[in-house]
Tab-separated table of C-alpha atoms in Angstrom:
chain	number	residue	atom	x	y	z
X	164	MET	CA	110.926	111.493	49.955
X	165	THR	CA	110.401	111.256	53.695
X	166	ASN	CA	110.973	114.046	56.149
X	167	ILE	CA	112.832	112.848	59.240
X	168	THR	CA	113.447	115.268	62.060
X	169	PRO	CA	117.040	115.163	63.337
X	170	ASP	CA	115.971	115.114	66.993
X	171	ASN	CA	114.153	111.826	67.019
X	172	ASP	CA	114.484	110.186	63.595
X	173	GLN	CA	110.698	110.331	63.246
X	174	PHE	CA	108.478	110.994	60.268
X	175	ASP	CA	106.583	114.254	60.102
X	176	ILE	CA	102.998	113.015	60.289
X	177	ASN	CA	101.833	116.035	58.252
X	178	GLU	CA	104.308	115.500	55.441
X	179	THR	CA	102.770	115.967	52.025
X	180	GLY	CA	102.875	113.047	49.644
X	181	TYR	CA	101.268	110.675	52.163
X	182	LYS	CA	97.664	110.336	53.186
X	183	THR	CA	97.746	111.946	56.618
X	184	THR	CA	94.162	111.668	57.773
X	185	HIS	CA	93.300	109.971	61.033
X	186	THR	CA	91.938	107.072	58.982
X	187	ALA	CA	95.182	106.768	56.983
X	188	VAL	CA	97.228	106.652	60.200
X	189	ARG	CA	94.818	104.099	61.704
X	190	LYS	CA	95.212	101.929	58.596
X	191	ALA	CA	98.997	102.223	58.917
X	192	ARG	CA	98.705	100.888	62.472
X	193	ARG	CA	96.558	97.975	61.301
X	194	PHE	CA	99.023	96.971	58.603
X	195	ALA	CA	101.904	97.432	61.061
X	196	LEU	CA	100.135	95.183	63.561
X	197	GLN	CA	99.804	92.471	60.942
X	198	GLY	CA	103.436	92.865	59.891
X	199	LEU	CA	104.732	92.862	63.453
X	200	TYR	CA	102.616	89.802	64.233
X	201	GLU	CA	104.243	87.971	61.324
X	202	TRP	CA	107.705	89.161	62.373
X	203	LEU	CA	107.133	88.108	65.991
X	204	LEU	CA	106.124	84.621	64.858
X	205	THR	CA	109.058	84.169	62.489
X	206	ASP	CA	112.341	86.102	62.468
X	207	HIS	CA	112.038	87.514	65.989
X	208	ARG	CA	111.204	84.096	67.425
X	209	PHE	CA	113.950	82.391	65.425
X	210	ALA	CA	116.486	84.939	66.669
X	211	LYS	CA	115.748	83.791	70.220
X	212	ILE	CA	115.762	80.071	69.397
X	213	ASP	CA	118.602	79.668	66.917
X	214	ARG	CA	120.021	82.616	64.995
X	215	HIS	CA	120.877	80.556	61.897
X	216	LEU	CA	117.127	80.032	61.329
X	217	MET	CA	116.692	83.784	60.822
X	218	GLY	CA	116.401	85.483	57.493
X	219	GLY	CA	113.899	85.885	54.747
X	220	ASN	CA	111.171	87.426	56.864
X	221	GLU	CA	112.753	90.592	58.141
X	222	PRO	CA	110.489	93.604	58.769
X	223	HIS	CA	111.523	95.286	55.493
X	224	THR	CA	110.667	92.108	53.553
X	225	ILE	CA	107.271	91.896	55.248
X	226	ALA	CA	106.599	95.587	54.482
X	227	ALA	CA	107.565	95.168	50.817
X	228	ARG	CA	105.357	92.102	50.429
X	229	THR	CA	102.472	93.877	52.176
X	230	ARG	CA	102.756	96.836	49.816
X	231	ALA	CA	102.869	94.532	46.785
X	232	ASP	CA	99.873	92.466	47.915
X	233	ASN	CA	97.555	95.246	49.122
X	234	ALA	CA	96.000	98.411	47.796
X	235	MET	CA	97.640	100.858	50.180
X	236	HIS	CA	96.742	104.156	48.532
X	237	THR	CA	94.651	105.119	51.593
X	238	VAL	CA	97.378	104.233	54.113
X	239	HIS	CA	99.877	106.685	55.620
X	240	LEU	CA	102.835	104.850	54.118
X	241	GLY	CA	105.436	106.959	55.890
X	242	TYR	CA	104.070	106.088	59.297
X	243	TYR	CA	103.616	102.434	58.314
X	244	HIS	CA	107.250	102.187	57.237
X	245	GLU	CA	108.415	104.042	60.328
X	246	MET	CA	106.651	101.539	62.580
X	247	MET	CA	107.854	98.526	60.594
X	248	ARG	CA	111.443	99.778	60.786
X	249	ARG	CA	111.646	101.369	64.227
X	250	ILE	CA	109.526	99.030	66.367
X	251	PRO	CA	111.663	95.951	65.579
X	252	GLU	CA	114.790	98.081	66.166
X	253	LYS	CA	113.449	99.221	69.549
X	254	ALA	CA	111.640	95.974	70.475
X	255	ASP	CA	114.100	94.797	73.136
X	256	GLU	CA	114.126	98.222	74.814
X	257	LEU	CA	110.325	98.503	74.694
X	258	VAL	CA	109.841	94.962	76.023
X	259	MET	CA	112.164	95.664	78.968
X	260	GLU	CA	110.226	98.822	79.815
X	261	LEU	CA	106.828	97.160	79.371
X	262	ALA	CA	107.921	94.198	81.519
X	263	GLN	CA	107.798	96.456	84.593
X	264	HIS	CA	104.035	96.727	84.082
X	265	ILE	CA	103.223	93.115	83.162
X	266	ASP	CA	102.569	90.356	85.692
X	267	ARG	CA	104.107	87.617	83.512
X	268	SER	CA	106.862	87.183	80.975
X	269	PHE	CA	106.366	89.107	77.729
X	270	ASP	CA	107.224	85.891	75.867
X	271	ARG	CA	104.132	84.227	77.347
X	272	LEU	CA	101.755	86.817	75.876
X	273	ASP	CA	99.635	86.169	72.810
X	274	PRO	CA	101.399	87.431	69.644
X	275	ILE	CA	98.587	89.927	68.949
X	276	GLU	CA	98.905	91.312	72.482
X	277	LYS	CA	102.663	91.601	71.983
X	278	ALA	CA	102.234	93.487	68.708
X	279	VAL	CA	99.557	95.826	70.131
X	280	LEU	CA	101.704	96.558	73.188
X	281	LEU	CA	104.786	97.216	71.051
X	282	ILE	CA	102.869	99.659	68.838
X	283	GLY	CA	101.341	101.383	71.862
X	284	ALA	CA	104.649	101.583	73.713
X	285	TYR	CA	106.429	102.874	70.620
X	286	GLU	CA	103.834	105.584	70.082
X	287	LEU	CA	103.859	106.591	73.734
X	288	LYS	CA	107.635	106.892	73.794
X	289	TYR	CA	108.476	108.153	70.321
X	290	SER	CA	105.318	109.653	68.785
X	291	LEU	CA	104.841	112.529	71.164
X	292	HIS	CA	102.640	114.364	68.668
X	293	ILE	CA	99.916	111.785	69.376
X	294	PRO	CA	98.153	112.398	72.726
X	295	TYR	CA	98.561	109.459	75.084
X	296	LYS	CA	94.777	108.999	75.373
X	297	VAL	CA	94.621	108.594	71.590
X	298	VAL	CA	97.407	105.988	71.728
X	299	LEU	CA	95.461	104.012	74.329
X	300	ASP	CA	92.234	104.309	72.335
X	301	GLU	CA	93.958	103.167	69.138
X	302	ALA	CA	95.443	100.169	70.972
X	303	MET	CA	91.936	99.248	72.121
X	304	GLN	CA	90.703	99.562	68.522
X	305	LEU	CA	93.485	97.280	67.282
X	306	ASN	CA	92.677	94.718	69.938
X	307	THR	CA	88.944	94.901	69.188
X	308	HIS	CA	89.635	94.184	65.535
X	309	PHE	CA	92.361	91.535	65.901
X	310	GLY	CA	92.706	90.397	69.503
X	311	ALA	CA	91.061	88.262	72.128
X	312	THR	CA	87.775	89.399	73.617
X	313	ASP	CA	89.000	90.512	77.043
X	314	ALA	CA	92.587	91.375	76.155
X	315	HIS	CA	91.671	95.069	75.933
X	316	LYS	CA	91.548	95.259	79.746
X	317	PHE	CA	95.088	93.943	80.042
X	318	ILE	CA	96.410	96.106	77.203
X	319	ASN	CA	94.740	99.233	78.576
X	320	ALA	CA	96.108	98.629	82.078
X	321	VAL	CA	99.662	98.006	80.849
X	322	LEU	CA	99.722	100.972	78.451
X	323	ASP	CA	98.125	103.272	81.032
X	324	ARG	CA	100.899	102.452	83.522
X	325	TYR	CA	103.495	102.838	80.775
X	326	ALA	CA	101.990	106.214	79.800
X	327	LYS	CA	102.260	107.348	83.409
X	328	GLN	CA	105.966	106.506	83.248
X	329	THR	CA	106.835	107.801	79.750
X	330	ARG	CA	104.467	110.771	79.526
X	331	GLU	CA	104.428	111.812	83.155
X	332	LEU	CA	103.673	115.506	82.577
X	333	GLU	CA	100.922	114.867	80.029
X	334	TYR	CA	99.485	112.099	82.222
X	335	GLN	CA	99.424	114.328	85.316
X	336	ALA	CA	97.950	117.243	83.366
X	337	ASN	CA	95.149	114.990	82.172
X	338	LYS	CA	94.455	113.764	85.721
X	339	THR	CA	94.493	117.337	87.046
X	340	GLN	CA	92.147	118.484	84.287
X	341	LYS	CA	89.715	115.657	85.131
X	342	SER	CA	89.714	116.504	88.833
X	343	THR	CA	88.905	120.176	88.237
X	344	LYS	CA	85.800	119.392	86.181
């Protein structure tokens, strides 16, 4: 059974019954990246082209197939399912907000870059228990493992600007702390 807080419909990362180590959460992000990549290339794309092409590869279907095909006993399943459910639900909102920080259309980005940015933006906006520097670092790790060689510069720049917008107080506190050292 999952614990969802009424304020933000978010999983309690420390909930018992799920692996909650840093590694388990990182693995959840990796599986979510792969699932979102698949979704972006199929159902999400078809929804923009011709809605009658949609169906059969919804996020919940991808998540179920991923769980059936992989040994996921070391993955934070609650967080994985949260990302696979909530990121597609919030994708349009997140894309609009990210677009302010991107010098080209989101649609023109590589699908891996799109998925990494969506995960990073989601975590910055809705996973406030994760420090924004950790979110940026995890996005860089995802890109290093799955993305293009130099895409980390672009992803870091976009998510850093987005963090400044969505986590203004935390961002400023971090900058102030750096300047006093």
